[in-house]
Coordinates of C-alpha atoms in Angstrom, one line a residue:
Chain I
M1292 CA 22.2 -8.1 -14.2
I1293 CA 21.3 -5.3 -11.8
R1294 CA 24.2 -3.1 -11.0
I1295 CA 23.8 -0.6 -8.2
Q1296 CA 26.6 1.9 -7.8
N1297 CA 27.2 4.4 -5.0
L1298 CA 23.5 4.8 -4.5
S1299 CA 22.6 7.5 -2.0
K1300 CA 19.5 9.2 -0.7
V1301 CA 19.6 12.3 1.5
Y1302 CA 16.4 13.8 3.0
K1303 CA 16.7 17.4 3.8
T1304 CA 14.5 18.9 6.5
N1305 CA 14.7 22.4 7.7
K1306 CA 17.4 21.9 10.2
Q1307 CA 19.2 18.7 9.3
E1308 CA 20.1 16.3 6.6
I1309 CA 19.2 12.6 6.9
Q1310 CA 21.3 10.1 5.0
A1311 CA 18.7 7.4 4.5
V1312 CA 20.8 5.4 2.0
D1313 CA 24.6 5.9 2.1
N1314 CA 26.8 5.0 -0.9
V1315 CA 25.4 1.5 -1.5
S1316 CA 27.0 -0.6 -4.3
L1317 CA 25.6 -4.1 -5.1
N1318 CA 25.6 -6.5 -8.0
I1319 CA 22.6 -8.7 -8.3
E1320 CA 22.7 -11.7 -10.6
Q1321 CA 20.1 -12.9 -13.1
G1322 CA 17.7 -15.4 -11.4
E1323 CA 18.9 -15.0 -7.9
I1324 CA 16.9 -14.2 -4.8
F1325 CA 18.7 -11.4 -3.1
G1326 CA 17.8 -10.4 0.4
V1327 CA 18.4 -7.1 2.2
I1328 CA 18.0 -7.3 5.9
G1329 CA 18.1 -4.5 8.5
Y1330 CA 16.3 -3.2 11.5
S1331 CA 13.7 -0.5 11.0
G1332 CA 15.3 2.7 10.1
A1333 CA 18.2 1.0 8.5
G1334 CA 17.2 2.5 5.1
K1335 CA 16.3 -0.8 3.4
S1336 CA 12.8 0.4 2.4
T1337 CA 14.2 3.6 0.9
F1338 CA 16.8 1.5 -0.8
V1339 CA 14.3 -0.7 -2.6
R1340 CA 12.3 2.4 -3.6
L1341 CA 15.3 3.9 -5.2
I1342 CA 15.6 0.9 -7.6
N1343 CA 12.3 1.8 -9.4
R1344 CA 12.6 5.5 -8.5
L1345 CA 9.6 5.7 -6.3
E1346 CA 12.1 7.8 -4.5
E1347 CA 14.6 9.9 -6.6
P1348 CA 18.2 9.0 -5.7
T1349 CA 20.4 11.9 -4.6
D1350 CA 23.4 10.2 -6.1
G1351 CA 24.6 7.0 -7.8
S1352 CA 23.1 4.8 -10.4
V1353 CA 20.9 1.7 -10.9
V1354 CA 21.4 -0.2 -14.1
I1355 CA 19.0 -3.0 -14.9
H1356 CA 19.8 -5.1 -18.0
D1357 CA 22.2 -2.4 -19.3
K1358 CA 19.6 0.3 -19.0
D1359 CA 20.4 3.1 -16.6
I1360 CA 17.2 3.7 -14.6
T1361 CA 18.5 6.7 -12.7
N1362 CA 18.8 9.1 -15.7
M1363 CA 15.8 7.8 -17.7
P1364 CA 13.2 10.4 -18.7
K1365 CA 9.8 10.1 -17.1
N1366 CA 7.9 8.5 -20.0
Q1367 CA 10.6 5.9 -20.6
L1368 CA 10.7 5.2 -16.9
R1369 CA 7.0 4.5 -16.9
K1370 CA 7.5 1.8 -19.6
K1371 CA 10.5 0.4 -17.7
R1372 CA 8.5 0.2 -14.5
Q1373 CA 6.1 -2.2 -16.2
K1374 CA 9.0 -4.6 -16.2
I1375 CA 9.8 -4.1 -12.5
G1376 CA 7.2 -5.8 -10.4
M1377 CA 6.7 -4.8 -6.8
I1378 CA 4.8 -6.2 -3.9
F1379 CA 4.2 -4.5 -0.6
Q1380 CA 3.8 -5.2 3.1
H1381 CA 0.2 -4.0 3.1
F1382 CA -0.6 -5.5 -0.3
N1383 CA -1.9 -2.2 -1.7
L1384 CA -4.7 -3.7 -3.7
L1385 CA -7.6 -1.6 -5.0
W1386 CA -10.6 -2.5 -2.8
S1387 CA -13.0 -1.3 -5.6
R1388 CA -11.8 -4.0 -7.9
T1389 CA -12.2 -7.8 -7.8
V1390 CA -9.2 -10.2 -7.7
Y1391 CA -9.5 -10.5 -11.5
E1392 CA -9.7 -6.7 -12.1
N1393 CA -6.8 -6.1 -9.7
I1394 CA -4.6 -8.5 -11.7
A1395 CA -5.8 -7.0 -15.0
F1396 CA -4.9 -3.4 -13.8
P1397 CA -1.2 -3.5 -14.9
L1398 CA -2.3 -5.0 -18.2
E1399 CA -4.8 -2.2 -18.7
I1400 CA -2.0 0.3 -18.0
A1401 CA 0.3 -1.5 -20.5
G1402 CA -2.4 -1.3 -23.1
V1403 CA -2.8 -5.1 -23.5
P1404 CA -6.0 -6.0 -25.5
K1405 CA -8.9 -7.4 -23.5
T1406 CA -8.8 -10.9 -24.9
K1407 CA -5.1 -11.3 -24.1
Q1408 CA -5.7 -9.8 -20.7
Q1409 CA -8.2 -12.5 -19.8
E1410 CA -5.8 -15.3 -20.9
K1411 CA -2.9 -13.8 -18.8
V1412 CA -5.0 -13.0 -15.7
L1413 CA -6.5 -16.6 -15.6
E1414 CA -3.0 -18.0 -16.0
L1415 CA -1.7 -15.9 -13.2
I1416 CA -4.6 -16.7 -10.9
N1417 CA -3.7 -20.4 -11.4
L1418 CA -0.1 -19.8 -10.8
V1419 CA -0.6 -18.2 -7.4
G1420 CA -3.3 -20.7 -6.4
L1421 CA -6.4 -18.5 -6.3
S1422 CA -8.6 -20.3 -8.8
G1423 CA -12.3 -19.8 -7.9
K1424 CA -11.6 -16.4 -6.3
E1425 CA -11.6 -14.4 -9.5
N1426 CA -14.7 -12.4 -8.5
A1427 CA -14.0 -11.9 -4.8
Y1428 CA -13.1 -8.5 -3.5
P1429 CA -9.9 -8.0 -1.5
S1430 CA -12.0 -7.5 1.7
Q1431 CA -13.2 -11.0 1.3
L1432 CA -9.7 -12.5 1.3
S1433 CA -7.3 -13.4 4.0
G1434 CA -3.9 -11.7 4.3
G1435 CA -2.1 -14.5 2.5
Q1436 CA -4.6 -14.5 -0.3
K1437 CA -4.3 -10.7 -0.7
Q1438 CA -0.5 -11.1 -1.0
R1439 CA -1.1 -13.8 -3.7
V1440 CA -3.1 -11.3 -5.6
G1441 CA -0.3 -8.8 -5.1
I1442 CA 2.2 -11.3 -6.5
A1443 CA 0.0 -12.2 -9.5
R1444 CA -0.5 -8.5 -10.2
S1445 CA 3.2 -7.8 -10.0
L1446 CA 3.9 -10.6 -12.5
A1447 CA 1.3 -9.5 -15.1
N1448 CA 3.7 -7.7 -17.5
D1449 CA 6.4 -10.4 -17.3
P1450 CA 8.8 -8.4 -15.2
E1451 CA 12.6 -8.8 -15.3
V1452 CA 12.8 -8.3 -11.5
L1453 CA 10.5 -8.5 -8.6
L1454 CA 10.9 -6.1 -5.6
C1455 CA 9.4 -7.3 -2.3
D1456 CA 9.1 -4.6 0.3
E1457 CA 8.5 -6.4 3.6
A1458 CA 6.1 -8.6 1.7
T1459 CA 5.6 -11.1 4.5
S1460 CA 5.8 -8.8 7.6
A1461 CA 2.1 -8.4 7.9
L1462 CA 1.4 -12.2 7.8
D1463 CA 1.4 -14.9 10.4
P1464 CA 4.3 -17.4 10.4
E1465 CA 2.5 -20.1 8.6
T1466 CA 1.2 -17.8 5.9
T1467 CA 4.6 -16.3 5.6
D1468 CA 6.0 -19.7 4.8
D1469 CA 3.3 -20.3 2.1
I1470 CA 4.1 -17.0 0.5
L1471 CA 7.9 -17.6 0.6
D1472 CA 7.3 -21.1 -1.0
L1473 CA 5.3 -19.4 -3.7
L1474 CA 8.1 -16.9 -4.3
V1475 CA 10.7 -19.7 -4.6
S1476 CA 8.5 -21.6 -7.0
I1477 CA 8.1 -18.5 -9.2
N1478 CA 11.8 -17.8 -9.0
K1479 CA 12.5 -21.4 -10.2
K1480 CA 9.7 -21.6 -12.8
L1481 CA 10.2 -18.2 -14.4
G1482 CA 13.8 -17.6 -13.6
L1483 CA 12.7 -14.3 -12.1
T1484 CA 15.2 -12.2 -10.2
I1485 CA 13.9 -11.3 -6.8
I1486 CA 15.1 -8.5 -4.5
L1487 CA 13.6 -8.9 -1.0
I1488 CA 13.6 -6.5 1.9
T1489 CA 12.9 -7.8 5.4
H1490 CA 13.7 -7.5 9.0
E1491 CA 13.2 -11.3 9.7
M1492 CA 16.3 -13.5 9.4
H1493 CA 13.9 -16.4 9.0
V1494 CA 12.9 -15.1 5.6
I1495 CA 16.5 -14.7 4.4
Q1496 CA 17.4 -18.1 5.7
K1497 CA 14.4 -19.8 4.0
I1498 CA 14.6 -18.4 0.5
C1499 CA 17.5 -16.1 -0.3
H1500 CA 20.7 -17.1 -2.1
R1501 CA 22.6 -14.0 -1.1
V1502 CA 22.1 -11.4 1.5
A1503 CA 23.1 -7.8 2.3
V1504 CA 22.9 -6.5 5.8
M1505 CA 22.0 -2.8 6.2
E1506 CA 22.6 -0.5 9.0
N1507 CA 22.4 3.3 9.1
G1508 CA 21.9 3.4 5.4
K1509 CA 25.1 1.4 4.7
V1510 CA 25.6 -2.2 3.6
V1511 CA 27.7 -3.6 6.4
E1512 CA 28.0 -7.1 5.2
T1513 CA 27.1 -9.1 2.1
G1514 CA 27.6 -12.6 0.9
D1515 CA 26.1 -16.1 0.4
V1516 CA 23.4 -16.7 2.9
L1517 CA 25.2 -19.8 4.3
D1518 CA 28.5 -18.0 4.7
V1519 CA 26.9 -15.1 6.5
F1520 CA 25.0 -17.5 8.8
V1521 CA 28.1 -19.4 9.7
K1522 CA 30.6 -16.6 10.0
P1523 CA 28.7 -13.4 10.6
Q1524 CA 31.2 -10.5 10.7
S1525 CA 29.4 -7.4 11.9
K1526 CA 27.6 -7.0 15.2
T1527 CA 24.3 -6.4 13.5
T1528 CA 24.6 -9.6 11.5
K1529 CA 25.5 -11.6 14.6
R1530 CA 22.3 -10.3 16.2
F1531 CA 20.2 -11.3 13.3
V1532 CA 21.8 -14.8 13.2
Q1533 CA 21.1 -15.2 16.9
Q1534 CA 17.5 -14.4 16.3
L1535 CA 17.3 -17.6 14.3
N1536 CA 19.2 -19.8 16.6
P1537 CA 17.3 -20.2 19.8
L1538 CA 20.2 -22.1 21.4
E1539 CA 22.4 -19.0 21.4
H1540 CA 20.1 -17.5 24.0
E1541 CA 20.3 -20.5 26.2
K1542 CA 24.0 -20.8 26.4
D1543 CA 23.8 -20.0 30.1
K1544 CA 21.9 -23.2 30.7
L1545 CA 24.9 -25.2 29.4
A1546 CA 27.1 -23.7 32.1
E1547 CA 26.4 -26.5 34.5
F1548 CA 27.7 -29.1 32.1
I1549 CA 30.9 -27.3 31.5
N1550 CA 33.6 -28.2 34.1
D1551 CA 37.3 -28.2 34.4
R1552 CA 37.7 -32.0 34.5
E1553 CA 40.0 -33.5 31.9
D1554 CA 37.8 -36.4 31.1
S1555 CA 34.8 -34.3 30.0
E1556 CA 34.3 -31.7 27.3
V1557 CA 31.3 -29.7 26.1
V1558 CA 31.5 -29.2 22.4
K1559 CA 29.6 -27.0 20.0
L1560 CA 29.3 -28.4 16.5
H1561 CA 28.5 -26.4 13.4
F1562 CA 27.2 -28.5 10.5
I1563 CA 27.2 -26.7 7.2
G1564 CA 25.7 -27.8 3.9
K1565 CA 26.3 -31.5 3.2
S1566 CA 28.0 -32.2 6.5
A1567 CA 24.6 -31.5 8.2
K1568 CA 23.3 -34.7 6.9
R1569 CA 26.1 -36.9 8.1
A1570 CA 25.6 -39.3 11.0
L1571 CA 28.6 -38.0 12.8
I1572 CA 27.6 -38.8 16.3
S1573 CA 27.0 -42.4 15.7
E1574 CA 30.3 -42.6 13.7
V1575 CA 32.2 -41.2 16.6
A1576 CA 30.5 -43.4 19.1
K1577 CA 31.4 -46.5 17.1
T1578 CA 35.0 -45.5 16.5
F1579 CA 36.1 -44.1 19.9
D1580 CA 35.6 -45.3 23.4
V1581 CA 33.7 -42.2 24.6
E1582 CA 30.3 -41.5 26.0
I1583 CA 28.3 -38.8 24.2
N1584 CA 25.5 -36.9 25.8
I1585 CA 23.5 -34.7 23.4
L1586 CA 22.5 -31.4 25.2
Q1587 CA 20.8 -29.3 22.5
G1588 CA 20.5 -29.2 18.8
S1589 CA 18.8 -27.4 15.9
I1590 CA 18.9 -27.4 12.2
A1591 CA 17.9 -24.6 9.8
P1592 CA 17.5 -25.3 6.0
T1593 CA 18.6 -22.6 3.6
Q1594 CA 18.5 -22.4 -0.2
E1595 CA 22.1 -23.4 -0.4
G1596 CA 22.0 -26.3 2.1
A1597 CA 21.2 -26.9 5.7
Y1598 CA 22.9 -25.3 8.7
G1599 CA 22.8 -27.0 12.0
T1600 CA 24.1 -26.5 15.5
L1601 CA 24.6 -29.3 18.1
F1602 CA 25.8 -29.1 21.7
I1603 CA 27.2 -32.3 23.1
E1604 CA 29.0 -33.5 26.2
I1605 CA 31.8 -36.1 25.6
N1606 CA 33.2 -38.2 28.4
G1607 CA 36.3 -40.3 28.1
E1608 CA 40.0 -40.5 28.6
K1609 CA 41.9 -37.3 27.9
E1610 CA 43.9 -38.7 25.0
I1611 CA 40.8 -40.3 23.4
L1612 CA 38.9 -37.0 23.8
K1613 CA 41.6 -35.2 21.9
K1614 CA 41.5 -37.7 19.1
T1615 CA 37.8 -37.6 18.9
I1616 CA 37.8 -33.9 18.5
E1617 CA 40.4 -34.0 15.8
F1618 CA 38.4 -36.7 14.0
M1619 CA 35.3 -34.5 14.1
E1620 CA 37.3 -31.5 12.8
D1621 CA 38.6 -33.6 9.9
T1622 CA 35.1 -34.3 8.7
G1623 CA 34.6 -30.6 7.9
V1624 CA 32.3 -29.9 10.8
E1625 CA 33.3 -26.9 12.7
V1626 CA 34.1 -27.7 16.3
E1627 CA 34.2 -25.4 19.2
V1628 CA 35.2 -26.6 22.7
L1629 CA 33.3 -24.6 25.3
K1630 CA 35.1 -23.5 28.4
H1631 CA 34.0 -21.4 31.3
A1632 CA 34.3 -17.8 30.5
Chain H
M1387 CA -59.7 16.0 4.4
L1388 CA -56.6 17.5 2.7
E1389 CA -58.7 20.5 1.6
E1390 CA -59.8 21.1 5.2
L1391 CA -56.2 21.0 6.4
F1392 CA -54.7 23.0 3.6
P1393 CA -57.6 25.3 2.4
N1394 CA -55.3 27.8 0.6
V1395 CA -53.1 25.3 -1.2
I1396 CA -53.6 25.0 -5.0
P1397 CA -52.4 21.5 -6.0
E1398 CA -51.3 22.6 -9.5
D1399 CA -49.2 25.4 -8.0
L1400 CA -47.7 23.0 -5.5
W1401 CA -46.9 20.5 -8.1
E1402 CA -45.3 23.1 -10.4
A1403 CA -43.2 24.4 -7.5
T1404 CA -42.1 20.9 -6.6
L1405 CA -41.0 20.3 -10.2
E1406 CA -39.1 23.6 -10.2
T1407 CA -37.3 22.7 -7.0
F1408 CA -36.5 19.3 -8.4
Y1409 CA -35.1 20.7 -11.7
M1410 CA -33.2 23.4 -9.9
T1411 CA -31.7 20.9 -7.4
S1412 CA -30.9 18.3 -10.1
I1413 CA -29.1 20.6 -12.4
A1414 CA -27.3 22.3 -9.6
I1415 CA -26.2 19.0 -8.3
L1416 CA -24.8 18.0 -11.7
G1417 CA -22.9 21.3 -11.9
T1418 CA -21.7 20.9 -8.3
L1419 CA -20.5 17.4 -9.1
I1420 CA -18.5 18.5 -12.1
F1421 CA -16.9 21.6 -10.6
G1422 CA -16.6 20.1 -7.1
I1423 CA -14.7 17.1 -8.4
L1424 CA -12.5 19.3 -10.6
L1425 CA -11.7 21.6 -7.7
G1426 CA -11.3 18.8 -5.2
L1427 CA -8.9 16.9 -7.5
L1428 CA -6.9 20.1 -8.0
L1429 CA -6.7 20.7 -4.3
F1430 CA -5.6 17.2 -3.7
L1431 CA -3.2 16.8 -6.6
T1432 CA -1.4 20.1 -6.0
D1433 CA -1.0 19.5 -2.3
S1434 CA 2.6 18.8 -1.1
G1435 CA 3.8 15.3 -1.7
N1436 CA 1.2 14.6 -4.4
L1437 CA 1.4 14.1 -8.2
W1438 CA 1.1 17.7 -9.2
Q1439 CA 2.6 19.2 -6.1
N1440 CA 2.5 23.0 -6.7
R1441 CA 2.3 25.4 -3.8
F1442 CA 1.1 28.4 -5.9
I1443 CA -1.8 26.6 -7.7
N1444 CA -2.8 24.9 -4.4
F1445 CA -2.9 28.3 -2.6
I1446 CA -4.9 30.0 -5.4
T1447 CA -7.5 27.1 -5.5
A1448 CA -7.8 26.9 -1.7
T1449 CA -8.3 30.7 -1.6
I1450 CA -11.1 30.7 -4.2
V1451 CA -12.7 27.7 -2.4
N1452 CA -12.5 29.4 1.0
V1453 CA -13.8 32.8 -0.3
F1454 CA -16.9 31.3 -1.9
R1455 CA -17.6 29.1 1.1
A1456 CA -17.3 32.2 3.4
I1457 CA -19.9 34.3 1.5
P1458 CA -23.4 33.7 2.9
F1459 CA -25.6 32.3 0.2
I1460 CA -28.2 35.1 0.2
I1461 CA -25.4 37.6 -0.4
L1462 CA -23.8 35.4 -3.0
I1463 CA -27.0 35.5 -5.1
L1464 CA -27.0 39.3 -5.0
L1465 CA -23.3 39.5 -5.9
L1466 CA -23.8 37.2 -8.8
F1467 CA -26.7 39.1 -10.3
P1468 CA -24.7 40.8 -13.1
F1469 CA -23.0 37.5 -13.9
T1470 CA -26.3 35.6 -13.9
D1471 CA -27.9 38.3 -16.1
F1472 CA -25.0 37.9 -18.6
L1473 CA -25.0 34.1 -18.6
I1474 CA -28.7 33.3 -18.4
G1475 CA -30.2 36.5 -19.8
T1476 CA -32.5 37.0 -16.8
I1477 CA -32.3 37.2 -13.0
R1478 CA -35.7 35.7 -12.5
G1479 CA -37.0 32.1 -12.5
W1480 CA -35.4 28.8 -11.5
K1481 CA -32.7 28.9 -14.2
A1482 CA -31.4 32.1 -13.0
A1483 CA -30.8 30.5 -9.6
L1484 CA -28.4 27.9 -11.0
P1485 CA -25.1 30.0 -11.1
A1486 CA -25.5 31.0 -7.5
L1487 CA -26.4 27.5 -6.4
I1488 CA -23.4 26.0 -8.2
F1489 CA -21.0 28.7 -7.0
G1490 CA -22.3 28.2 -3.5
A1491 CA -22.2 24.4 -3.4
A1492 CA -19.2 23.4 -5.6
P1493 CA -16.5 24.8 -3.2
F1494 CA -18.2 23.1 -0.3
Y1495 CA -18.3 19.8 -2.2
A1496 CA -14.7 20.3 -3.4
R1497 CA -13.6 20.2 0.2
L1498 CA -15.5 17.0 0.8
V1499 CA -14.0 15.5 -2.4
E1500 CA -10.5 16.5 -1.1
I1501 CA -11.2 14.8 2.2
G1502 CA -12.4 11.7 0.4
L1503 CA -9.3 11.6 -1.8
K1504 CA -7.0 12.1 1.2
E1505 CA -8.4 9.0 2.7
I1506 CA -7.3 6.8 -0.1
D1507 CA -4.4 4.6 1.0
K1508 CA -1.2 6.2 -0.3
G1509 CA 0.2 2.8 -0.9
V1510 CA -2.4 2.1 -3.6
I1511 CA -1.4 5.2 -5.5
E1512 CA 2.2 4.1 -5.1
A1513 CA 1.4 0.7 -6.4
A1514 CA -0.2 2.2 -9.6
K1515 CA 3.0 4.3 -10.0
T1516 CA 5.1 1.1 -9.9
M1517 CA 3.0 -0.3 -12.7
G1518 CA 3.9 2.7 -14.8
A1519 CA 0.5 4.3 -14.7
K1520 CA 0.1 7.8 -16.2
T1521 CA -1.5 10.5 -14.1
H1522 CA -4.8 10.4 -15.9
T1523 CA -4.9 6.6 -15.4
I1524 CA -4.3 7.2 -11.7
I1525 CA -7.1 9.7 -11.5
F1526 CA -9.7 7.7 -13.4
K1527 CA -8.8 4.2 -12.3
V1528 CA -7.5 4.7 -8.8
L1529 CA -8.4 8.1 -7.2
L1530 CA -12.1 8.3 -8.3
P1531 CA -13.1 4.7 -7.9
E1532 CA -11.3 4.2 -4.6
S1533 CA -12.9 7.3 -3.1
M1534 CA -16.4 6.7 -4.7
P1535 CA -18.3 6.0 -1.4
A1536 CA -17.0 9.3 0.0
L1537 CA -17.8 11.1 -3.2
I1538 CA -21.3 9.9 -3.1
S1539 CA -22.0 10.5 0.6
G1540 CA -20.4 13.9 0.2
L1541 CA -22.7 14.6 -2.8
T1542 CA -25.7 13.6 -0.7
V1543 CA -24.8 16.0 2.1
T1544 CA -24.2 18.8 -0.5
G1545 CA -27.4 18.0 -2.4
I1546 CA -29.4 18.4 0.8
A1547 CA -27.7 21.7 1.5
L1548 CA -28.6 22.6 -2.1
I1549 CA -32.3 21.9 -1.5
G1550 CA -32.1 24.4 1.4
Y1551 CA -30.3 26.9 -0.9
T1552 CA -33.1 26.6 -3.5
A1553 CA -35.6 27.6 -0.9
I1554 CA -33.5 30.7 0.0
A1555 CA -33.2 31.5 -3.7
G1556 CA -37.0 31.2 -3.9
I1557 CA -37.4 34.3 -1.7
I1558 CA -35.8 36.5 -4.3
G1559 CA -38.0 35.0 -7.1
A1560 CA -36.3 31.8 -8.2
G1561 CA -39.5 29.8 -8.2
G1562 CA -39.8 26.4 -6.5
L1563 CA -41.2 25.5 -3.1
G1564 CA -39.3 28.2 -1.2
D1565 CA -40.8 30.9 -3.5
L1566 CA -44.3 29.4 -3.1
A1567 CA -43.9 29.2 0.7
Y1568 CA -42.7 32.8 0.9
M1569 CA -44.8 34.6 -1.7
K1570 CA -48.1 32.7 -1.5
G1571 CA -47.8 31.5 2.0
F1572 CA -45.9 33.9 4.3
Q1573 CA -46.8 37.2 2.5
R1574 CA -50.5 36.3 2.5
R1575 CA -50.5 34.9 6.0
D1576 CA -51.7 31.5 4.5
F1577 CA -49.5 29.4 6.8
D1578 CA -51.0 26.1 5.5
V1579 CA -49.2 26.8 2.2
V1580 CA -45.9 27.3 4.2
L1581 CA -46.6 24.0 6.0
A1582 CA -47.4 22.1 2.8
C1583 CA -44.2 23.4 1.1
T1584 CA -42.2 22.4 4.2
I1585 CA -43.5 18.9 4.2
L1586 CA -42.7 18.5 0.5
I1587 CA -39.1 19.7 1.1
I1588 CA -38.7 17.3 3.9
V1589 CA -39.9 14.5 1.8
I1590 CA -37.5 15.4 -1.0
V1591 CA -34.6 15.6 1.5
F1592 CA -35.5 12.1 2.8
I1593 CA -35.7 10.6 -0.6
F1594 CA -32.3 12.2 -1.4
Q1595 CA -30.7 10.8 1.7
Y1596 CA -32.1 7.4 1.1
I1597 CA -30.8 7.3 -2.5
G1598 CA -27.4 8.5 -1.4
D1599 CA -27.1 6.0 1.4
T1600 CA -28.2 3.1 -0.7
L1601 CA -25.8 4.0 -3.5
S1602 CA -22.9 4.5 -1.2
K1603 CA -23.5 1.2 0.5
L1604 CA -23.9 -0.6 -2.8
I1605 CA -20.6 0.6 -4.1
D1606 CA -18.5 0.1 -1.0
K1607 CA -16.7 -3.2 -1.2
R1608 CA -14.3 -2.5 1.7

């Protein structure tokens, strides 16, 4: 649906060239929530601005619904932009306009008649849950409410795609979750394709179907969110995944449980998708003559299923231990036996 | 009581001079508003990174603005005599003061407009672009409304400077309170006339400032 090919952006200053976006190619499917994650300076913000040509690409092409954005003349591009919604980190609302007037603004630009404007604006206000706030000014709203106005505004002309540039980065964790829930419900209700830029893995984990990891202007890894979570390939991706899994930071604390005895093993279990919901531990305890000591555990839900990690200590006879681990591996759970480094 | 304090003041003359000052200032403010906003927008839009980015036009506009701001007002009046004569048909009376007043104040206001526009959050302009807004839509629906409090308080400051200018223009025969104070007051050594004119000018300035402040506050929803 959106085909991005060899997209590049070079900034030239007096003395040097900066390659902000370097030969990025991606295909984004109709109706998916596609995340782009990277540390600041990775080029992700420039990347999203190339999609609607807020920045002119140096090279490459962006094709949305078979229309090449990159070589469109200005007046055609303006029309097309009405179908590409965008929300921002700092909301970018007009302080001089009320909530109602802010949402009506893109409709005014598109030349929608007043009576139809009213219908659409009220519908959108309902959709984003701001009923009763029509006549409030942005300064009277909280951050989360402001972003809701931003979202309503971006949806006014029934866009084909919604670009989110760090849309939750200025919000507190709870409000972030509310806004993410709203984006998911819009994605489901309207079948809207969403491209989302963020530096928080939490955001990717919570709502994205697929993710691209950016570093130095390049996409270093891309794939289904769950796959990327479970088997991160690049160093950057691993760091992002660790951000989310507090246990990874506490591996040292497990050291005291790890020993060289043959009747005791410390095991790290990875539960992915459906297996995360299985009562594996009690199954094992019933089947084998072992003692299980749960050390640490966490679970993270994603759009494609849950992803959990569990550290356990198993005590028992050597042979039984071996069978137990084989049994666990057979269930599809990923098992890693921890040894001293 | 008033007659004892101001024995040489003729109320009719004072009233007429006040009205002249009022007309002069009002029309000059209107002219300053129009030309100042046009120049200010031009300065802002042609600046680097903005919608009409154009070094040449920006340089020319900035030069004109700077030159007219640099000329002392009293000299500007004299320099503009031929132009005023051509445009108004006379170089006497309050109407003849208008070109110099507008030429003197508009460039000053243009800079204040430019500052006001620069203070608009760039993201808001960007947001309008992502919605497919044309430049004139951005000017009339984003730039001007979003900078309105700055435009109004800038106009208040400029308007008060203009009242001062009208008094200077009065000395070379433009009418108004400045004229009255100089010709009937200072020249005849009737300092009560000078004092009465001064008080009225101060009152006008205060009224102006009050209107400006109130309007600016009323419109500011930030």
